[in-house]
Amino acid sequence: MEAKIIKIDPLCTPITSFYTIKFEGKSVSEYTDFRKKMELSAENNEELDIIKETIYEIGERGAKPVFFTREENDAFALPPKYVYINSKDFGIRLYCAVVNEHIVFLLNGDRKKTRKATDEKSNVSKYFYMANSLHKTLMKEKVDGTLLWDDSTLELSLEEDYLINVMG
Amino acid sequence: MGEFDFLENEREKIPEDIKIYVKKSMDILEYLHEVIESKNITQRQLADKLGKSEAEVSRWLNGVQNFTIRTLSKLEAALGTPIIVVPNKKPKGLLVSYIFESETKQQSNSNNFEFKIPSGAKQKDELAA
């Protein structure tokens, strides 16, 4: 599915830029969808606050590899393991793709109901695959020269009508 | 209205204890990795120093396993540097308050401090007894 890359301006800092994607035909981006979905239930508040604060701290410190301790193949999930709180299930997961130490894509997620994100019955598998698909496409676009960045790039240079192909 | 307007000033609503928890967790993890890197120690070498398996040390360094004070003490000993520093305790026993009196006494060019011992405060020698 084709998606537009959108910068999440209110979260960006002088050293970290946060992006998300918005699929063609959808009314909101993946990150907004995640937030609105999680905010429907008050039981999610504490875990969601931890994820939000982790994002703010990453914004201030940079997207250093040490902060992303929950590896999901080539993608990652928040909250990282060092700020995980005990939950009655496996807890909330927000899947993301890290481009370099200055650019992070915040995607979508849910309260994880199965041990493995890749389980057939997993309610978060689509987000796991979405994040990995985005990461793979971003890398391919870099090799192809469609998207240009290096380790120090803070902002992706995107054409107005640029769409990225991501498993949705 | 922009899609991300709901994110504006959102941080102000996050409880202070959550902010402290996340900040301290990241501080410790980041500092620990900086120390290990500056000392040029491998995970294997650190594990040997601690008498632990490399997998266990890896769990600590990735925050998979919560640090206990005992764990942090072992790491501090092995790395030869403090990881958590507790601020010095204030002197016990003598509570001192100061009052700016320059305004009330109309003293224009000097700030006159007056030290007062609250009536319930114990003297130093009382506490030592």
Short mmCIF file of C-alpha atoms in Angstrom, two decimals, chain B residues 3-113:
data_model
loop_
_atom_site.label_atom_id
_atom_site.label_comp_id
_atom_site.label_asym_id
_atom_site.label_seq_id
_atom_site.Cartn_x
_atom_site.Cartn_y
_atom_site.Cartn_z
CA GLU B 3 -3.34 16.50 12.71
CA PHE B 4 -0.74 16.70 15.45
CA ASP B 5 -2.17 19.65 17.37
CA PHE B 6 -3.11 17.24 20.16
CA LEU B 7 0.60 16.74 20.83
CA GLU B 8 1.23 20.41 21.66
CA ASN B 9 2.07 20.93 25.34
CA GLU B 10 1.14 17.32 26.01
CA ARG B 11 4.22 16.69 28.11
CA GLU B 12 2.90 18.97 30.84
CA LYS B 13 0.18 16.41 31.55
CA ILE B 14 2.57 13.51 32.12
CA PRO B 15 2.88 12.74 35.86
CA GLU B 16 6.17 13.83 37.40
CA ASP B 17 6.99 10.32 38.70
CA ILE B 18 6.78 8.91 35.17
CA LYS B 19 9.11 11.64 33.90
CA ILE B 20 11.58 10.85 36.68
CA TYR B 21 11.33 7.11 36.09
CA VAL B 22 12.00 7.35 32.36
CA LYS B 23 14.75 9.96 32.74
CA LYS B 24 16.61 8.06 35.46
CA SER B 25 16.32 4.76 33.61
CA MET B 26 17.78 6.32 30.48
CA ASP B 27 20.44 8.21 32.45
CA ILE B 28 21.67 5.01 34.07
CA LEU B 29 21.64 2.98 30.87
CA GLU B 30 23.33 5.68 28.81
CA TYR B 31 25.96 6.39 31.46
CA LEU B 32 26.69 2.70 31.96
CA HIS B 33 27.32 2.26 28.25
CA GLU B 34 29.48 5.39 28.16
CA VAL B 35 31.63 4.12 31.03
CA ILE B 36 32.04 0.70 29.42
CA GLU B 37 33.00 2.32 26.12
CA SER B 38 35.41 4.79 27.73
CA LYS B 39 37.12 1.97 29.61
CA ASN B 40 37.29 -0.12 26.48
CA ILE B 41 35.83 -3.17 28.21
CA THR B 42 34.00 -5.86 26.31
CA GLN B 43 30.83 -7.44 27.64
CA ARG B 44 32.78 -10.68 28.01
CA GLN B 45 35.48 -8.99 30.12
CA LEU B 46 32.87 -7.33 32.30
CA ALA B 47 31.09 -10.65 32.77
CA ASP B 48 34.38 -12.25 33.85
CA LYS B 49 35.05 -9.45 36.31
CA LEU B 50 31.59 -9.86 37.80
CA GLY B 51 31.71 -13.65 37.80
CA LYS B 52 28.51 -13.69 35.76
CA SER B 53 27.55 -15.12 32.41
CA GLU B 54 27.77 -12.86 29.38
CA ALA B 55 24.03 -13.36 28.82
CA GLU B 56 23.26 -12.08 32.30
CA VAL B 57 25.44 -9.01 31.85
CA SER B 58 23.79 -8.43 28.49
CA ARG B 59 20.38 -8.47 30.17
CA TRP B 60 21.59 -5.80 32.62
CA LEU B 61 23.08 -3.63 29.89
CA ASN B 62 19.91 -3.79 27.83
CA GLY B 63 17.69 -3.08 30.79
CA VAL B 64 15.90 -6.40 30.42
CA GLN B 65 16.57 -7.14 34.06
CA ASN B 66 15.89 -4.39 36.56
CA PHE B 67 18.90 -3.19 38.47
CA THR B 68 18.94 -3.84 42.18
CA ILE B 69 21.22 -1.81 44.42
CA ARG B 70 23.26 -5.00 44.80
CA THR B 71 23.66 -5.28 41.01
CA LEU B 72 24.62 -1.63 40.71
CA SER B 73 27.14 -2.06 43.51
CA LYS B 74 28.72 -5.01 41.68
CA LEU B 75 28.88 -2.98 38.47
CA GLU B 76 30.37 0.02 40.25
CA ALA B 77 33.01 -2.21 41.84
CA ALA B 78 33.83 -3.93 38.56
CA LEU B 79 33.99 -0.71 36.58
CA GLY B 80 35.76 1.22 39.33
CA THR B 81 33.42 4.17 39.05
CA PRO B 82 30.18 5.28 40.66
CA ILE B 83 27.01 4.91 38.59
CA ILE B 84 24.50 6.37 41.00
CA VAL B 85 25.50 9.28 43.20
CA VAL B 86 23.32 10.30 46.10
CA PRO B 87 23.49 14.01 46.99
CA ASN B 88 25.21 14.78 50.28
CA LYS B 89 22.88 14.72 53.22
CA LYS B 90 22.05 18.06 54.79
CA PRO B 91 23.49 18.60 58.28
CA LYS B 92 21.18 17.02 60.78
CA GLY B 93 19.67 18.65 63.81
CA LEU B 94 19.96 22.33 63.26
CA LEU B 95 17.21 23.85 61.20
CA VAL B 96 18.07 27.36 60.16
CA SER B 97 15.80 29.77 58.37
CA TYR B 98 16.73 33.15 57.04
CA ILE B 99 14.62 36.17 56.49
CA PHE B 100 15.26 39.01 54.13
CA GLU B 101 14.76 42.06 56.23
CA SER B 102 16.04 44.74 53.94
CA GLU B 103 12.60 45.73 52.81
CA THR B 104 10.91 45.81 56.19
CA LYS B 105 13.75 47.66 57.83
CA GLN B 106 14.06 50.10 54.94
CA GLN B 107 17.77 49.38 54.59
CA SER B 108 18.42 50.36 51.06
CA ASN B 109 21.99 49.21 50.39
CA SER B 110 22.45 46.05 52.39
CA ASN B 111 20.66 42.78 52.71
CA ASN B 112 20.41 42.03 56.36
CA PHE B 113 20.05 38.32 57.10
#
